[in-house]
Short mmCIF file of C-alpha atoms in Angstrom, two decimals:
data_model
loop_
_atom_site.label_atom_id
_atom_site.label_comp_id
_atom_site.label_asym_id
_atom_site.label_seq_id
_atom_site.Cartn_x
_atom_site.Cartn_y
_atom_site.Cartn_z
CA ALA A 29 0.00 0.00 0.00
CA TYR A 30 1.14 3.52 -0.72
CA ILE A 31 2.19 5.49 2.34
CA PRO A 32 1.54 9.23 1.85
CA GLU A 33 4.36 10.17 4.27
CA ALA A 34 6.80 8.63 1.77
CA LYS A 35 6.66 11.88 -0.23
CA ALA A 36 9.00 13.34 2.41
CA GLY A 37 11.32 10.32 2.09
CA ASP A 38 12.25 7.68 4.58
CA VAL A 39 14.54 7.48 7.58
CA ARG A 40 17.52 5.14 7.72
CA LEU A 41 18.26 4.32 11.37
CA PHE A 42 21.30 2.18 12.10
CA LEU A 43 21.24 -0.46 14.80
CA MET A 44 24.31 -2.20 16.15
CA ASN A 45 23.87 -5.29 18.31
CA GLY A 46 20.14 -4.57 18.24
CA LEU A 47 20.47 -1.06 19.67
CA PRO A 48 20.34 2.32 17.92
CA LEU A 49 23.89 3.29 16.99
CA ALA A 50 24.79 6.56 18.69
CA ARG A 51 28.01 8.45 19.30
CA ASP A 52 28.76 11.89 20.75
CA GLY A 53 25.06 12.49 21.35
CA ASN A 54 24.11 11.78 17.73
CA TYR A 55 22.06 8.89 16.43
CA ALA A 56 23.30 7.27 13.23
CA ALA A 57 20.20 8.21 11.27
CA PHE A 58 19.29 10.37 8.33
CA ARG A 59 16.30 11.16 6.16
CA ARG A 60 16.59 10.07 2.54
CA VAL A 61 14.65 12.58 0.45
CA PRO A 62 13.57 11.62 -3.08
CA ALA A 63 14.64 13.68 -6.08
CA LYS A 64 11.92 15.84 -7.59
CA GLY A 65 9.54 13.71 -9.64
CA ASP A 66 10.80 10.41 -8.19
CA VAL A 67 9.16 8.28 -5.50
CA ARG A 68 12.39 6.48 -4.60
CA SER A 69 14.46 8.02 -1.83
CA ASN A 70 17.54 5.86 -2.36
CA ILE A 71 20.73 7.90 -2.55
CA HIS A 72 21.86 5.97 -5.66
CA ALA A 73 18.56 7.04 -7.30
CA ALA A 74 19.39 10.77 -6.85
CA GLY A 75 17.87 11.00 -3.37
CA THR A 76 19.58 13.30 -0.90
CA ALA A 77 20.48 12.81 2.75
CA ARG A 78 19.27 15.24 5.41
CA LYS A 79 19.58 15.39 9.17
CA VAL A 80 16.63 13.94 11.03
CA LYS A 81 15.44 14.00 14.63
CA VAL A 82 15.06 10.45 15.88
CA THR A 83 11.63 10.13 17.45
CA ALA A 84 10.16 7.92 20.14
CA THR A 85 8.23 6.15 17.36
CA MET A 86 11.45 5.27 15.54
CA LEU A 87 13.04 4.04 18.75
CA GLY A 88 9.90 1.99 19.43
CA ILE A 89 10.26 0.31 16.05
CA ALA A 90 13.89 -0.47 16.89
CA ASP A 91 12.77 -1.98 20.22
CA MET A 92 10.17 -4.09 18.42
CA VAL A 93 12.68 -5.71 16.03
CA ARG A 94 15.59 -5.97 18.51
CA PRO A 95 14.81 -9.51 19.77
CA LYS A 96 14.69 -10.95 16.24
CA LEU A 97 17.86 -9.16 15.16
CA ILE A 98 19.72 -10.43 18.20
CA SER A 99 18.41 -13.99 17.87
CA ASP A 100 19.54 -13.97 14.22
CA GLY A 101 22.98 -12.60 15.19
CA MET A 102 22.59 -9.41 13.13
CA PHE A 103 25.44 -7.07 14.05
CA LEU A 104 24.90 -3.89 11.99
CA VAL A 105 21.66 -3.18 10.16
CA GLY A 106 19.79 -0.21 8.75
CA LEU A 107 16.08 0.19 9.38
CA ASP A 108 14.15 2.09 6.71
CA ILE A 109 11.18 3.81 8.34
CA VAL A 110 8.34 5.93 6.96
CA GLY A 111 6.07 7.49 9.55
CA ASP A 112 5.27 4.71 12.00
CA LYS A 113 6.00 1.88 9.57
CA LEU A 114 9.08 -0.24 9.08
CA LEU A 115 9.64 -0.70 5.34
CA GLU A 116 12.83 -2.71 5.28
CA ILE A 117 15.69 -4.02 7.38
CA ASN A 118 18.95 -3.79 5.45
CA VAL A 119 21.14 -6.59 6.77
CA PHE A 120 23.70 -6.95 3.98
CA THR A 121 24.48 -3.42 2.81
CA PRO A 122 23.17 -0.79 5.21
CA GLY A 123 24.89 2.11 3.47
CA GLY A 124 25.30 5.64 4.69
CA LEU A 125 27.66 5.63 7.69
CA THR A 126 30.30 7.66 5.85
CA ARG A 127 27.67 10.22 4.84
CA LEU A 128 26.46 10.35 8.45
CA SER A 129 29.96 10.87 9.79
CA VAL A 130 30.33 13.94 7.60
CA MET A 131 26.81 15.19 8.34
CA HIS A 132 27.21 14.96 12.14
CA LYS A 133 30.99 15.43 12.31
CA THR A 134 30.95 12.18 14.27
CA ASP A 135 32.96 9.06 13.45
CA PHE A 136 30.36 6.32 13.84
CA ALA A 137 32.78 3.81 12.30
CA THR A 138 34.94 4.03 15.43
CA SER A 139 32.07 2.60 17.49
CA VAL A 140 31.49 -0.15 14.94
CA ILE A 141 35.18 -1.11 14.86
CA ALA A 142 35.46 -1.06 18.66
CA SER A 143 32.49 -3.41 18.93
CA MET A 144 33.96 -5.73 16.30
CA GLU A 145 37.29 -5.80 18.15
CA GLU A 146 35.48 -6.65 21.38
CA LYS A 147 33.62 -9.48 19.62
CA TRP A 148 36.91 -10.78 18.22
CA THR A 149 38.47 -10.80 21.69
CA LEU A 150 35.49 -12.69 23.09
CA ARG A 151 35.50 -15.10 20.14
CA GLN A 152 39.18 -15.84 20.82
CA ALA A 153 38.40 -16.52 24.48
CA TYR A 154 35.22 -18.57 24.02
CA GLY A 155 35.60 -20.00 20.53
CA ASP A 156 32.46 -21.44 19.00
CA ALA A 157 30.92 -21.91 22.45
CA MET A 158 29.50 -18.39 22.16
CA PRO A 159 27.44 -17.73 19.02
CA ASN A 160 27.11 -14.26 17.51
CA SER A 161 23.56 -14.06 18.82
CA ARG A 162 25.00 -14.21 22.35
CA LEU A 163 27.89 -11.88 21.52
CA ALA A 164 25.33 -9.31 20.32
CA THR A 165 23.85 -9.10 23.81
CA LEU A 166 27.08 -8.39 25.64
#
């Protein structure tokens, strides 16, 4: 079904280990605004990225999908949200962190790398006895 709020674009909100990715007081989130005359807000389809205020509704959506993401061992994903609806969970290529780092003057990648290093250390200590779904909750 068509969602009228989509005219203003969608919001890409990044989650890491099932939680909204934040650093230096900034959420890793942006609004993807469609080019004039296009319904697609994808950046590769001439959409543009704009700052967005993360709302309680967006955080509620993140809370709703957190258990499934963790149980599936999803480390870094991008939620695409329009209004109060989740359109898509990008699990393979949640692009936009570099754009966000420039937009917010915040290096979100540092948080991602630190978490990956921590997972690697735990993996070395526990081996296969601790699956990624468990690592995601630590």
